[in-house]
Amino acid sequence: MTAVLFTVTGNLFAQCFQKVFTGEDYFIAISQDGSVWGWGKNDNRQLGDGTTTDRPQPVLISSGNWSNVSAGFTHTMAVKSDGTLWAWGSDTYDKLGNGSSGNASTPQQIGTANNWKEVIAGERGTLAIKTDGTLWGWGVNNNGYLGNGQANGYQIDVPVQIGTATNWNHIAGNDGRHCIAIKTDGTLWAWGRNHAGQIGDGTTTDRYTPVQIGTATDWKWIDAGSRFSFALKSNNTLWVWGFANSGISFNSTTPLQIGTDSNWKMV
């Protein structure tokens, strides 16, 4: 749980958030009661409060029963506890998945399916996993981000299944260029842009379909930046690949263990 404190007209405003998601100059959070809040930049309706007004403090977007949210560059995706999928913000590049029906200034349901599990809002596309373990994508296929084998620039305006696998468990990659994922068998997969080795397959070649990274079956948690990826194994060791030159400096095209500690919890 993250406690976020703000001073509003001289009074201390406190809202306890169980999850906070960072977008491009804005934040979306889920509170303890399951409601969604937003603050920051709002020029593309990405906060979802019905306006295009920037918000310096959290505003309530929707009351409780939200389970998963992802803040992208100019759009936000979310899943409710009933498994329905919702979107708001800019529909440029069809990244909302609403069939090109346009921008949404408040949460708009995408389709009628009620078995969505997790969603990632990227720069020009969106990826999601259903509870049946299938992988889905929509928007623009920049550098293979959608993972569907289509050419760079391929665009789709509604969710389309990627491949036939039914054992996807967790995805990361809201930088909008590459994505990494873990399957239920603990294997690690990645696709998309790879100019800095952020895919982790030992090359710098973009991948337009998911490729397995190594042979390990004990991957536990993942996250991804613009030129790098992080992961934890089930033994709580920390791994990284790609390129970064601040904080922890590294340059590797395959997963590289950071230190020897085995008590990492999340990254």
PDB file of N, CA and C in Angstrom, residues 153-199:
ATOM      1  N   GLY A 153       3.797  -0.877 -38.364  1.00  0.00           N
ATOM      2  CA  GLY A 153       2.752   0.039 -38.798  1.00  0.00           C
ATOM      3  C   GLY A 153       1.386  -0.597 -38.946  1.00  0.00           C
ATOM      4  N   TYR A 154       1.319  -1.930 -38.886  1.00  0.00           N
ATOM      5  CA  TYR A 154       0.021  -2.622 -38.920  1.00  0.00           C
ATOM      6  C   TYR A 154      -0.845  -2.103 -37.776  1.00  0.00           C
ATOM      7  N   GLN A 155      -2.146  -1.855 -38.072  1.00  0.00           N
ATOM      8  CA  GLN A 155      -3.018  -1.239 -37.083  1.00  0.00           C
ATOM      9  C   GLN A 155      -4.342  -1.985 -36.995  1.00  0.00           C
ATOM     10  N   ILE A 156      -4.828  -2.186 -35.761  1.00  0.00           N
ATOM     11  CA  ILE A 156      -6.096  -2.873 -35.532  1.00  0.00           C
ATOM     12  C   ILE A 156      -6.850  -2.121 -34.442  1.00  0.00           C
ATOM     13  N   ASP A 157      -8.177  -1.965 -34.614  1.00  0.00           N
ATOM     14  CA  ASP A 157      -8.932  -1.100 -33.698  1.00  0.00           C
ATOM     15  C   ASP A 157      -9.768  -1.838 -32.660  1.00  0.00           C
ATOM     16  N   VAL A 158      -9.690  -3.163 -32.618  1.00  0.00           N
ATOM     17  CA  VAL A 158     -10.371  -3.945 -31.589  1.00  0.00           C
ATOM     18  C   VAL A 158      -9.424  -5.039 -31.104  1.00  0.00           C
ATOM     19  N   PRO A 159      -9.636  -5.580 -29.911  1.00  0.00           N
ATOM     20  CA  PRO A 159      -8.751  -6.638 -29.417  1.00  0.00           C
ATOM     21  C   PRO A 159      -8.737  -7.862 -30.328  1.00  0.00           C
ATOM     22  N   VAL A 160      -7.528  -8.338 -30.653  1.00  0.00           N
ATOM     23  CA  VAL A 160      -7.343  -9.526 -31.487  1.00  0.00           C
ATOM     24  C   VAL A 160      -6.374 -10.458 -30.769  1.00  0.00           C
ATOM     25  N   GLN A 161      -6.687 -11.754 -30.744  1.00  0.00           N
ATOM     26  CA  GLN A 161      -5.829 -12.698 -30.048  1.00  0.00           C
ATOM     27  C   GLN A 161      -4.483 -12.830 -30.738  1.00  0.00           C
ATOM     28  N   ILE A 162      -3.420 -12.934 -29.936  1.00  0.00           N
ATOM     29  CA  ILE A 162      -2.059 -13.093 -30.432  1.00  0.00           C
ATOM     30  C   ILE A 162      -1.635 -14.540 -30.220  1.00  0.00           C
ATOM     31  N   GLY A 163      -1.445 -15.258 -31.305  1.00  0.00           N
ATOM     32  CA  GLY A 163      -1.064 -16.657 -31.215  1.00  0.00           C
ATOM     33  C   GLY A 163      -2.190 -17.517 -30.662  1.00  0.00           C
ATOM     34  N   THR A 164      -1.836 -18.726 -30.246  1.00  0.00           N
ATOM     35  CA  THR A 164      -2.845 -19.663 -29.740  1.00  0.00           C
ATOM     36  C   THR A 164      -2.557 -20.152 -28.322  1.00  0.00           C
ATOM     37  N   ALA A 165      -1.456 -19.711 -27.736  1.00  0.00           N
ATOM     38  CA  ALA A 165      -1.085 -20.162 -26.390  1.00  0.00           C
ATOM     39  C   ALA A 165      -2.151 -19.778 -25.368  1.00  0.00           C
ATOM     40  N   THR A 166      -2.341 -20.632 -24.375  1.00  0.00           N
ATOM     41  CA  THR A 166      -3.341 -20.389 -23.335  1.00  0.00           C
ATOM     42  C   THR A 166      -2.708 -20.442 -21.937  1.00  0.00           C
ATOM     43  N   ASN A 167      -1.432 -20.105 -21.870  1.00  0.00           N
ATOM     44  CA  ASN A 167      -0.753 -20.149 -20.573  1.00  0.00           C
ATOM     45  C   ASN A 167       0.033 -18.883 -20.260  1.00  0.00           C
ATOM     46  N   TRP A 168      -0.430 -17.736 -20.779  1.00  0.00           N
ATOM     47  CA  TRP A 168       0.190 -16.468 -20.411  1.00  0.00           C
ATOM     48  C   TRP A 168      -0.274 -16.062 -19.019  1.00  0.00           C
ATOM     49  N   ASN A 169       0.656 -15.567 -18.194  1.00  0.00           N
ATOM     50  CA  ASN A 169       0.329 -15.271 -16.804  1.00  0.00           C
ATOM     51  C   ASN A 169       0.489 -13.799 -16.444  1.00  0.00           C
ATOM     52  N   HIS A 170       1.550 -13.129 -16.943  1.00  0.00           N
ATOM     53  CA  HIS A 170       1.822 -11.752 -16.547  1.00  0.00           C
ATOM     54  C   HIS A 170       2.593 -11.056 -17.654  1.00  0.00           C
ATOM     55  N   ILE A 171       2.264  -9.793 -17.930  1.00  0.00           N
ATOM     56  CA  ILE A 171       2.939  -9.011 -18.963  1.00  0.00           C
ATOM     57  C   ILE A 171       3.392  -7.668 -18.402  1.00  0.00           C
ATOM     58  N   ALA A 172       4.418  -7.087 -19.040  1.00  0.00           N
ATOM     59  CA  ALA A 172       4.910  -5.756 -18.679  1.00  0.00           C
ATOM     60  C   ALA A 172       5.456  -5.096 -19.932  1.00  0.00           C
ATOM     61  N   GLY A 173       5.342  -3.778 -19.999  1.00  0.00           N
ATOM     62  CA  GLY A 173       5.889  -3.082 -21.158  1.00  0.00           C
ATOM     63  C   GLY A 173       5.063  -1.905 -21.611  1.00  0.00           C
ATOM     64  N   ASN A 174       4.746  -0.970 -20.710  1.00  0.00           N
ATOM     65  CA  ASN A 174       3.952   0.178 -21.151  1.00  0.00           C
ATOM     66  C   ASN A 174       4.797   1.287 -21.757  1.00  0.00           C
ATOM     67  N   ASP A 175       6.103   1.001 -22.048  1.00  0.00           N
ATOM     68  CA  ASP A 175       6.877   1.950 -22.830  1.00  0.00           C
ATOM     69  C   ASP A 175       6.393   1.988 -24.271  1.00  0.00           C
ATOM     70  N   GLY A 176       5.656   0.951 -24.694  1.00  0.00           N
ATOM     71  CA  GLY A 176       5.035   0.949 -26.012  1.00  0.00           C
ATOM     72  C   GLY A 176       5.918   0.473 -27.135  1.00  0.00           C
ATOM     73  N   ARG A 177       7.101  -0.042 -26.838  1.00  0.00           N
ATOM     74  CA  ARG A 177       8.010  -0.507 -27.878  1.00  0.00           C
ATOM     75  C   ARG A 177       8.347  -1.985 -27.747  1.00  0.00           C
ATOM     76  N   HIS A 178       8.504  -2.460 -26.524  1.00  0.00           N
ATOM     77  CA  HIS A 178       8.762  -3.882 -26.353  1.00  0.00           C
ATOM     78  C   HIS A 178       7.974  -4.391 -25.149  1.00  0.00           C
ATOM     79  N   CYS A 179       7.756  -5.668 -25.118  1.00  0.00           N
ATOM     80  CA  CYS A 179       6.990  -6.273 -24.043  1.00  0.00           C
ATOM     81  C   CYS A 179       7.700  -7.526 -23.561  1.00  0.00           C
ATOM     82  N   ILE A 180       7.641  -7.782 -22.261  1.00  0.00           N
ATOM     83  CA  ILE A 180       8.134  -9.032 -21.706  1.00  0.00           C
ATOM     84  C   ILE A 180       6.990  -9.698 -20.956  1.00  0.00           C
ATOM     85  N   ALA A 181       7.035 -11.015 -20.870  1.00  0.00           N
ATOM     86  CA  ALA A 181       5.926 -11.743 -20.268  1.00  0.00           C
ATOM     87  C   ALA A 181       6.411 -13.031 -19.626  1.00  0.00           C
ATOM     88  N   ILE A 182       5.631 -13.520 -18.671  1.00  0.00           N
ATOM     89  CA  ILE A 182       5.893 -14.792 -18.024  1.00  0.00           C
ATOM     90  C   ILE A 182       4.693 -15.704 -18.270  1.00  0.00           C
ATOM     91  N   LYS A 183       4.991 -16.956 -18.599  1.00  0.00           N
ATOM     92  CA  LYS A 183       3.925 -17.940 -18.741  1.00  0.00           C
ATOM     93  C   LYS A 183       3.718 -18.670 -17.416  1.00  0.00           C
ATOM     94  N   THR A 184       2.637 -19.421 -17.330  1.00  0.00           N
ATOM     95  CA  THR A 184       2.317 -20.119 -16.080  1.00  0.00           C
ATOM     96  C   THR A 184       3.347 -21.179 -15.733  1.00  0.00           C
ATOM     97  N   ASP A 185       4.162 -21.592 -16.713  1.00  0.00           N
ATOM     98  CA  ASP A 185       5.206 -22.583 -16.438  1.00  0.00           C
ATOM     99  C   ASP A 185       6.513 -21.936 -15.980  1.00  0.00           C
ATOM    100  N   GLY A 186       6.498 -20.609 -15.756  1.00  0.00           N
ATOM    101  CA  GLY A 186       7.670 -19.907 -15.267  1.00  0.00           C
ATOM    102  C   GLY A 186       8.673 -19.522 -16.328  1.00  0.00           C
ATOM    103  N   THR A 187       8.367 -19.756 -17.604  1.00  0.00           N
ATOM    104  CA  THR A 187       9.278 -19.358 -18.677  1.00  0.00           C
ATOM    105  C   THR A 187       9.109 -17.875 -18.992  1.00  0.00           C
ATOM    106  N   LEU A 188      10.181 -17.282 -19.528  1.00  0.00           N
ATOM    107  CA  LEU A 188      10.232 -15.855 -19.825  1.00  0.00           C
ATOM    108  C   LEU A 188      10.195 -15.637 -21.333  1.00  0.00           C
ATOM    109  N   TRP A 189       9.379 -14.667 -21.782  1.00  0.00           N
ATOM    110  CA  TRP A 189       9.194 -14.380 -23.204  1.00  0.00           C
ATOM    111  C   TRP A 189       9.260 -12.877 -23.435  1.00  0.00           C
ATOM    112  N   ALA A 190       9.611 -12.487 -24.678  1.00  0.00           N
ATOM    113  CA  ALA A 190       9.676 -11.064 -24.998  1.00  0.00           C
ATOM    114  C   ALA A 190       9.510 -10.851 -26.494  1.00  0.00           C
ATOM    115  N   TRP A 191       9.122  -9.623 -26.859  1.00  0.00           N
ATOM    116  CA  TRP A 191       8.979  -9.265 -28.272  1.00  0.00           C
ATOM    117  C   TRP A 191       8.962  -7.740 -28.410  1.00  0.00           C
ATOM    118  N   GLY A 192       9.136  -7.272 -29.652  1.00  0.00           N
ATOM    119  CA  GLY A 192       9.122  -5.844 -29.940  1.00  0.00           C
ATOM    120  C   GLY A 192      10.498  -5.279 -30.212  1.00  0.00           C
ATOM    121  N   ARG A 193      10.689  -4.014 -29.896  1.00  0.00           N
ATOM    122  CA  ARG A 193      11.931  -3.311 -30.180  1.00  0.00           C
ATOM    123  C   ARG A 193      13.087  -3.911 -29.389  1.00  0.00           C
ATOM    124  N   ASN A 194      14.281  -3.974 -30.031  1.00  0.00           N
ATOM    125  CA  ASN A 194      15.403  -4.659 -29.402  1.00  0.00           C
ATOM    126  C   ASN A 194      16.729  -3.976 -29.700  1.00  0.00           C
ATOM    127  N   HIS A 195      16.702  -2.671 -29.977  1.00  0.00           N
ATOM    128  CA  HIS A 195      17.920  -1.977 -30.392  1.00  0.00           C
ATOM    129  C   HIS A 195      18.987  -1.940 -29.297  1.00  0.00           C
ATOM    130  N   ALA A 196      18.571  -2.062 -28.033  1.00  0.00           N
ATOM    131  CA  ALA A 196      19.524  -2.025 -26.920  1.00  0.00           C
ATOM    132  C   ALA A 196      19.633  -3.364 -26.211  1.00  0.00           C
ATOM    133  N   GLY A 197      19.103  -4.407 -26.834  1.00  0.00           N
ATOM    134  CA  GLY A 197      19.147  -5.727 -26.219  1.00  0.00           C
ATOM    135  C   GLY A 197      18.088  -5.946 -25.158  1.00  0.00           C
ATOM    136  N   GLN A 198      17.047  -5.091 -25.144  1.00  0.00           N
ATOM    137  CA  GLN A 198      16.033  -5.166 -24.097  1.00  0.00           C
ATOM    138  C   GLN A 198      15.125  -6.393 -24.191  1.00  0.00           C
ATOM    139  N   ILE A 199      15.151  -7.086 -25.332  1.00  0.00           N
ATOM    140  CA  ILE A 199      14.404  -8.342 -25.442  1.00  0.00           C
ATOM    141  C   ILE A 199      15.075  -9.426 -24.603  1.00  0.00           C
TER     142      ILE A 199
END
